[in-house]
Amino acid sequence: MGVSCAQIQSQFPDLLQFVAGNKEAVAQLPSSVESLLPNSVVFVPKADSFVRALESHVAIIVTHESVAEHATSHSLGDKAVFSTKNVYFTLSQVCSKLFPVLTDTTSAGSDIHPSAVIGKHVTLGEGVTVGPHSVIGDHVVIGTHSRIGANTTIESGAILGAWCHIHSNVYVSGYVTAGDRCEIKPQSAIGTEGFGFAPDSKGLHHRIPHYGRLILGDDVSIGSNVNIDRGTFDSVKVGSGTKIDNHCHIAHNNNLGENCLLTAGFISAGSTNIGDRCAFGGRSSVNGHINITNDCVFSYPTTVHNDVNKPGQYGGFPLMSRVESIKTYAAFSHLPKIKRTVSRIAKHLGLDEDGQNIAGDSQ
C-alpha cells in the first residue's frame, strides 16, 4: 500500500511542511541516509546527505528546514521534499505512526497462551496478551492492551499499567508498580533485592531484607540485561519518560528523575538521587549516596564521586567540566614527551627524581 504525501501531511500538520516536488509520491518503507532504498522515505539532517538523496531513487525526503530551502534549485524528478525543525524527532513520530514495527508475535492467535500459568485473583485488562510459558503470580494487575512475552515471570503483587510491553524472558518482582506504556526488553530483572549485607564480629555477611517497592512512571523504557533494585525500606522511583539502555545496573534506594537518558553500561551505586533530564554517556558510573541536580550531561567515560549541584556538561575522573575533561584527555598523549623533557632538564641541573642535588648539596 505505502504511505503517500497526503497521509504524511494530514497526520503531522504541525510537525512538517511540504516544500516541493511530486505531491503524489508514495513511500513503501523508510530507509537510512547510508542505504537509500528505492521508493522509500528518508530523513536527512545535513546538506551533503540531501544531495545524495536527490540523486537516488527514494520517493520522499524529509530534511531540516535550513536544507529544504535549497530544494527548488535542484531537479526533484518524482520525489517530494518535506521540511521540519527537528529531523530525528520527526523520524520517530512518522515511523512509529505510519511504519510500525511488530516486535512480539509469541502470543499471536491467542490472548492467553495455553501454556501460560495464571495465578489467583489476577486482573487482566481488555486486550492483554500473555505469551507461551509465562508465569503471572497471584493478585497481579495488568492494564489494558499490555503484552507479556514468552517465558516471562511477573511475581505476585506486581502492578502494570496500560499499553505496557514486557518482552520475553523478563523478571518482574512482585514489588514493582509500573505506569502506562512502559517497555522492558529481554533478560532484564527489575524490583530485585539490592546488594545489602551486614557483617558480624566474625566477618560473616548477613542478608538485609528489602521491603520497599520500585515505582516506574509512564513511558519508561528499559533495555536488555538491565537490573534495577528496589528500596530497602522506602519505595524508589524511575521518573516518567526516562530511557535506560542495555547492560545497566541501578542499585537499591536510587531515585531517577523524569526524562533521563542512561546509555549502555551505566552503573549507579546505592542511595543516589538523580534529577530530571540528566543524560549519561556509555559506561558512566555514579558513586553511592550522591545527589545530582536537574539538567546535567555526563560524557563518556565519567565517574561521579561527589554531589553535582549545578546544571551543565561534565566529564572525566575526577569530575570536571566537559571542556576541561576534553583538554585533559588530549594532554595525555603528550605525557611521555613531557616526562622526557623534565628528565633532561633535571639531569642538566644535576637533580635526581626527588629534585635533590645528585652531589648532595642542598638547593
Coordinates of C-alpha atoms in Angstrom, one line a residue, residues 2-345:
G2 CA 2.7 2.5 1.0
V3 CA 2.4 6.0 2.6
S4 CA 1.5 9.0 0.5
C5 CA 2.5 12.7 0.9
A6 CA -1.2 13.4 1.7
Q7 CA -1.1 10.9 4.6
I8 CA 2.1 12.4 6.0
Q9 CA 0.7 16.0 5.8
S10 CA -2.7 15.0 7.3
Q11 CA -1.1 13.1 10.2
F12 CA 1.6 15.6 11.1
P13 CA 0.4 19.1 10.0
D14 CA 2.3 20.9 12.8
L15 CA 5.5 18.8 12.5
L16 CA 6.5 19.1 8.8
Q17 CA 5.6 21.1 5.7
F18 CA 5.5 20.2 2.0
V19 CA 8.2 22.1 0.2
A20 CA 8.4 21.0 -3.5
G21 CA 8.2 18.1 -5.8
N22 CA 5.6 15.4 -6.6
K23 CA 2.6 15.6 -4.2
E24 CA 1.6 12.1 -5.5
A25 CA 4.8 10.4 -4.3
V26 CA 4.3 7.2 -2.3
A27 CA 6.9 5.6 0.1
Q28 CA 6.8 1.9 0.6
L29 CA 9.2 1.8 3.6
P30 CA 11.7 4.0 5.5
S31 CA 15.4 3.8 4.8
S32 CA 18.6 5.3 6.2
V33 CA 20.8 8.0 4.7
E34 CA 23.5 5.4 4.2
S35 CA 21.3 2.9 2.4
L36 CA 18.9 4.9 0.1
L37 CA 16.4 2.3 -0.9
P38 CA 14.1 2.8 -4.0
N39 CA 10.6 4.1 -3.2
S40 CA 11.4 4.8 0.4
V41 CA 11.1 7.8 2.7
V42 CA 14.4 9.1 4.1
F43 CA 15.2 11.5 6.9
V44 CA 18.1 13.8 6.0
P45 CA 19.7 16.1 8.6
K46 CA 22.6 17.6 6.6
A47 CA 23.0 19.3 3.2
D48 CA 25.6 16.8 1.8
S49 CA 23.3 13.9 2.5
F50 CA 20.4 15.8 0.9
V51 CA 22.3 16.0 -2.4
R52 CA 22.9 12.2 -2.3
A53 CA 19.2 11.6 -1.6
L54 CA 18.2 13.7 -4.6
E55 CA 20.5 11.6 -6.8
S56 CA 18.9 8.4 -5.6
H57 CA 15.5 6.7 -6.3
V58 CA 13.8 7.5 -2.9
A59 CA 10.3 8.7 -3.1
I60 CA 10.1 11.2 -0.2
I61 CA 12.8 13.2 1.5
V62 CA 12.3 14.8 4.9
T63 CA 15.0 17.3 5.8
H64 CA 15.8 20.2 8.1
E65 CA 14.2 23.5 7.1
S66 CA 17.6 25.1 6.6
V67 CA 18.4 22.5 4.0
A68 CA 15.0 22.2 2.4
E69 CA 15.1 25.9 1.3
H70 CA 17.6 24.8 -1.4
A71 CA 15.3 22.1 -2.8
T72 CA 13.9 24.3 -5.6
S73 CA 17.3 24.8 -7.0
H74 CA 17.6 21.0 -7.8
S75 CA 15.9 18.7 -10.1
L76 CA 13.5 16.7 -8.0
G77 CA 12.0 14.3 -10.6
D78 CA 9.3 12.2 -9.0
K79 CA 10.5 13.0 -5.5
A80 CA 8.7 15.0 -2.8
V81 CA 10.5 17.1 -0.2
F82 CA 9.2 18.0 3.3
S83 CA 10.9 20.3 5.8
T84 CA 10.9 20.1 9.6
K85 CA 12.6 21.8 12.6
N86 CA 13.7 18.5 14.2
V87 CA 14.7 15.7 11.8
Y88 CA 15.2 13.0 14.3
F89 CA 12.1 13.7 16.3
T90 CA 10.1 13.7 13.1
L91 CA 11.6 10.4 12.1
S92 CA 10.5 8.9 15.4
Q93 CA 6.9 10.2 15.1
V94 CA 6.4 9.4 11.4
C95 CA 8.0 5.9 11.5
S96 CA 6.2 4.9 14.7
K97 CA 2.8 6.0 13.4
L98 CA 3.0 5.1 9.7
F99 CA 5.6 2.3 9.6
P100 CA 5.0 0.4 12.9
V101 CA 7.3 -2.5 13.9
L102 CA 5.7 -5.7 15.1
T103 CA 8.1 -6.7 17.8
D104 CA 6.5 -9.6 19.6
T105 CA 4.4 -12.3 17.9
T106 CA 4.7 -15.0 20.6
S107 CA 1.1 -14.8 21.6
A108 CA -0.4 -14.4 18.1
G109 CA -3.7 -16.1 17.7
S110 CA -4.4 -16.3 21.4
D111 CA -4.8 -13.7 24.1
I112 CA -3.5 -16.0 26.8
H113 CA -1.3 -18.9 25.5
P114 CA -2.5 -22.3 26.8
S115 CA 1.0 -22.9 28.4
A116 CA 0.9 -19.7 30.4
V117 CA 0.4 -20.0 34.2
I118 CA -2.0 -17.5 35.6
G119 CA -2.3 -17.2 39.4
K120 CA -5.3 -16.5 41.6
H121 CA -7.2 -13.2 41.7
V122 CA -5.3 -11.8 38.7
T123 CA -6.8 -8.7 36.9
L124 CA -6.1 -8.6 33.2
G125 CA -7.4 -5.6 31.3
E126 CA -9.0 -5.7 27.9
G127 CA -6.7 -6.8 25.1
V128 CA -3.9 -8.2 27.3
T129 CA -1.8 -10.9 25.7
V130 CA 0.4 -13.4 27.6
G131 CA 3.0 -15.5 25.7
P132 CA 3.9 -19.2 26.0
H133 CA 5.3 -20.5 29.3
S134 CA 4.9 -17.1 31.1
V135 CA 4.0 -17.1 34.8
I136 CA 1.7 -14.5 36.3
G137 CA 1.6 -14.6 40.1
D138 CA -1.4 -14.1 42.4
H139 CA -3.1 -10.6 42.7
V140 CA -1.1 -9.2 39.7
V141 CA -2.8 -6.3 37.9
I142 CA -2.1 -5.8 34.2
G143 CA -3.6 -2.8 32.4
T144 CA -5.4 -2.8 29.0
H145 CA -3.7 -3.8 25.8
S146 CA -0.4 -4.8 27.6
R147 CA 1.7 -7.5 26.1
I148 CA 3.7 -10.1 28.1
G149 CA 6.2 -12.1 26.1
A150 CA 7.2 -15.8 26.3
N151 CA 9.0 -17.2 29.4
T152 CA 8.4 -14.1 31.4
T153 CA 7.8 -14.1 35.2
I154 CA 5.6 -11.4 36.9
E155 CA 5.6 -12.2 40.6
S156 CA 2.6 -11.9 42.9
G157 CA 1.6 -8.4 43.8
A158 CA 3.1 -6.6 40.7
I159 CA 1.0 -3.8 39.1
L160 CA 1.5 -2.9 35.4
G161 CA -0.3 -0.1 33.6
A162 CA -2.0 0.0 30.2
W163 CA -0.2 -0.5 26.9
C164 CA 2.9 -1.9 28.5
H165 CA 5.2 -4.2 26.6
I166 CA 7.1 -6.8 28.7
H167 CA 9.3 -8.7 26.3
S168 CA 10.3 -12.4 26.5
N169 CA 12.5 -13.7 29.4
V170 CA 11.9 -10.8 31.7
Y171 CA 11.7 -11.0 35.5
V172 CA 9.3 -8.5 37.3
S173 CA 9.3 -8.6 41.1
G174 CA 6.1 -8.5 43.0
Y175 CA 7.3 -5.2 44.5
V176 CA 7.0 -3.4 41.1
T177 CA 4.4 -0.8 40.2
A178 CA 4.7 0.4 36.6
G179 CA 2.8 3.2 34.8
D180 CA 1.4 3.2 31.3
R181 CA 3.3 2.5 28.1
C182 CA 6.3 1.1 29.9
E183 CA 8.6 -1.3 28.0
I184 CA 11.1 -3.9 29.4
K185 CA 13.3 -5.7 26.9
P186 CA 14.5 -9.4 27.2
Q187 CA 16.8 -10.7 30.0
S188 CA 16.1 -7.8 32.4
A189 CA 15.2 -8.1 36.1
I190 CA 13.5 -5.3 37.9
G191 CA 12.5 -4.8 41.5
T192 CA 15.0 -7.3 42.9
E193 CA 16.6 -7.1 46.3
G194 CA 19.7 -4.9 46.5
F195 CA 23.2 -6.0 47.4
G196 CA 22.7 -5.4 51.1
F197 CA 24.6 -7.4 53.7
A198 CA 25.6 -6.7 57.3
P199 CA 28.9 -8.1 58.7
D200 CA 29.1 -9.6 62.2
S201 CA 32.1 -9.7 64.5
K202 CA 33.4 -12.8 62.8
G203 CA 33.4 -11.2 59.3
L204 CA 30.4 -13.2 58.1
H205 CA 27.8 -11.3 55.9
H206 CA 24.1 -11.5 56.6
R207 CA 21.4 -10.5 54.2
I208 CA 19.3 -7.3 54.8
P209 CA 15.7 -7.8 53.8
H210 CA 14.2 -5.3 51.4
Y211 CA 10.6 -4.0 51.9
G212 CA 10.4 -1.1 49.6
R213 CA 8.8 -1.0 46.1
L214 CA 10.1 0.0 42.7
I215 CA 7.8 2.5 41.0
L216 CA 8.2 3.2 37.3
G217 CA 6.4 6.3 35.9
D218 CA 4.7 6.4 32.5
D219 CA 6.7 5.9 29.2
V220 CA 9.7 4.3 30.9
S221 CA 11.9 2.2 28.6
I222 CA 14.2 -0.4 30.0
G223 CA 16.7 -2.2 27.7
S224 CA 18.0 -5.7 27.7
N225 CA 20.2 -7.1 30.6
V226 CA 19.2 -4.3 32.9
N227 CA 19.0 -4.8 36.7
I228 CA 17.1 -2.3 38.9
D229 CA 16.9 -3.0 42.6
R230 CA 14.0 -1.9 44.9
G231 CA 14.3 0.1 48.1
T232 CA 15.4 -1.3 51.4
F233 CA 12.5 0.3 53.3
D234 CA 11.2 3.1 51.2
S235 CA 9.9 2.9 47.6
V236 CA 12.2 4.2 44.9
K237 CA 11.2 5.7 41.6
V238 CA 12.2 5.9 37.9
G239 CA 10.6 9.0 36.6
S240 CA 8.2 9.2 33.6
G241 CA 9.9 9.3 30.2
T242 CA 13.2 8.0 31.4
K243 CA 15.0 5.7 29.0
I244 CA 17.6 3.1 30.1
D245 CA 19.9 1.4 27.6
N246 CA 21.1 -2.2 27.6
H247 CA 23.5 -3.5 30.3
C248 CA 22.8 -1.0 33.0
H249 CA 22.7 -1.6 36.8
I250 CA 20.8 0.7 39.2
A251 CA 21.4 -0.3 42.8
H252 CA 18.9 -0.2 45.7
N253 CA 17.5 3.1 47.1
N254 CA 18.2 5.0 43.9
N255 CA 15.8 7.6 42.5
L256 CA 15.9 8.7 38.9
G257 CA 14.1 11.8 37.7
E258 CA 12.0 12.3 34.6
N259 CA 13.1 12.2 31.0
C260 CA 16.6 11.0 31.8
L261 CA 18.8 9.1 29.3
L262 CA 21.1 6.3 30.7
T263 CA 23.2 4.7 27.9
A264 CA 24.9 1.3 27.8
G265 CA 27.0 0.2 30.7
F266 CA 25.7 2.8 33.2
I267 CA 26.3 1.8 36.8
S268 CA 25.0 3.5 39.9
A269 CA 25.7 2.5 43.5
G270 CA 23.1 2.7 46.2
S271 CA 21.2 5.6 47.7
T272 CA 21.8 8.0 44.8
N273 CA 19.3 10.7 43.6
I274 CA 19.4 11.9 40.0
G275 CA 17.4 14.9 38.9
D276 CA 15.2 15.4 35.8
R277 CA 16.6 15.5 32.2
C278 CA 20.0 14.1 33.1
A279 CA 22.0 12.2 30.5
F280 CA 24.9 9.8 30.9
G281 CA 27.3 8.6 28.3
G282 CA 28.2 4.9 27.9
R283 CA 29.9 3.2 30.8
S284 CA 29.5 6.2 33.1
S285 CA 29.2 5.4 36.9
V286 CA 27.9 7.2 39.9
N287 CA 29.2 6.6 43.5
G288 CA 26.7 5.8 46.3
H289 CA 25.0 8.5 48.3
I290 CA 25.3 11.1 45.6
N291 CA 22.8 13.8 44.7
I292 CA 22.7 15.2 41.1
T293 CA 20.6 18.2 40.2
N294 CA 18.5 18.6 37.1
D295 CA 19.8 19.1 33.5
C296 CA 23.2 17.6 33.8
V297 CA 25.0 15.8 31.0
F298 CA 27.9 13.5 31.6
S299 CA 30.1 12.4 28.7
Y300 CA 31.8 9.0 28.3
P301 CA 33.6 7.8 30.5
T302 CA 32.6 9.8 33.5
T303 CA 32.7 8.9 37.2
V304 CA 30.6 11.0 39.5
H305 CA 32.1 10.9 43.0
N306 CA 30.6 14.0 44.7
D307 CA 27.3 15.8 44.6
V308 CA 26.6 17.9 41.5
N309 CA 24.6 21.0 42.4
K310 CA 24.9 23.0 39.2
P311 CA 23.3 22.1 35.8
G312 CA 25.8 21.7 33.0
Q313 CA 28.1 19.4 31.0
Y314 CA 30.6 17.3 32.8
G315 CA 33.2 14.6 32.1
G316 CA 36.3 12.7 33.3
F317 CA 37.6 11.4 36.6
P318 CA 38.0 13.3 38.9
L319 CA 34.8 15.1 37.7
M320 CA 35.3 18.4 35.8
S321 CA 33.6 20.4 33.2
R322 CA 33.3 18.7 29.8
V323 CA 35.6 21.3 28.2
E324 CA 38.2 20.7 30.8
S325 CA 37.9 16.9 30.5
I326 CA 38.5 17.1 26.7
K327 CA 41.6 19.2 27.2
T328 CA 42.9 16.9 30.0
Y329 CA 42.4 13.7 27.9
A330 CA 44.0 15.4 24.9
A331 CA 47.1 16.2 27.0
F332 CA 47.6 12.5 28.0
S333 CA 49.3 11.7 24.7
H334 CA 51.9 14.4 25.4
L335 CA 52.9 13.0 28.8
P336 CA 55.8 10.7 27.6
K337 CA 57.4 13.7 25.8
I338 CA 56.8 15.9 28.8
K339 CA 58.4 13.3 31.1
R340 CA 61.5 13.0 28.8
T341 CA 61.8 16.8 28.7
V342 CA 61.6 17.1 32.5
S343 CA 64.2 14.3 32.9
R344 CA 66.7 16.1 30.6
I345 CA 66.1 19.4 32.5

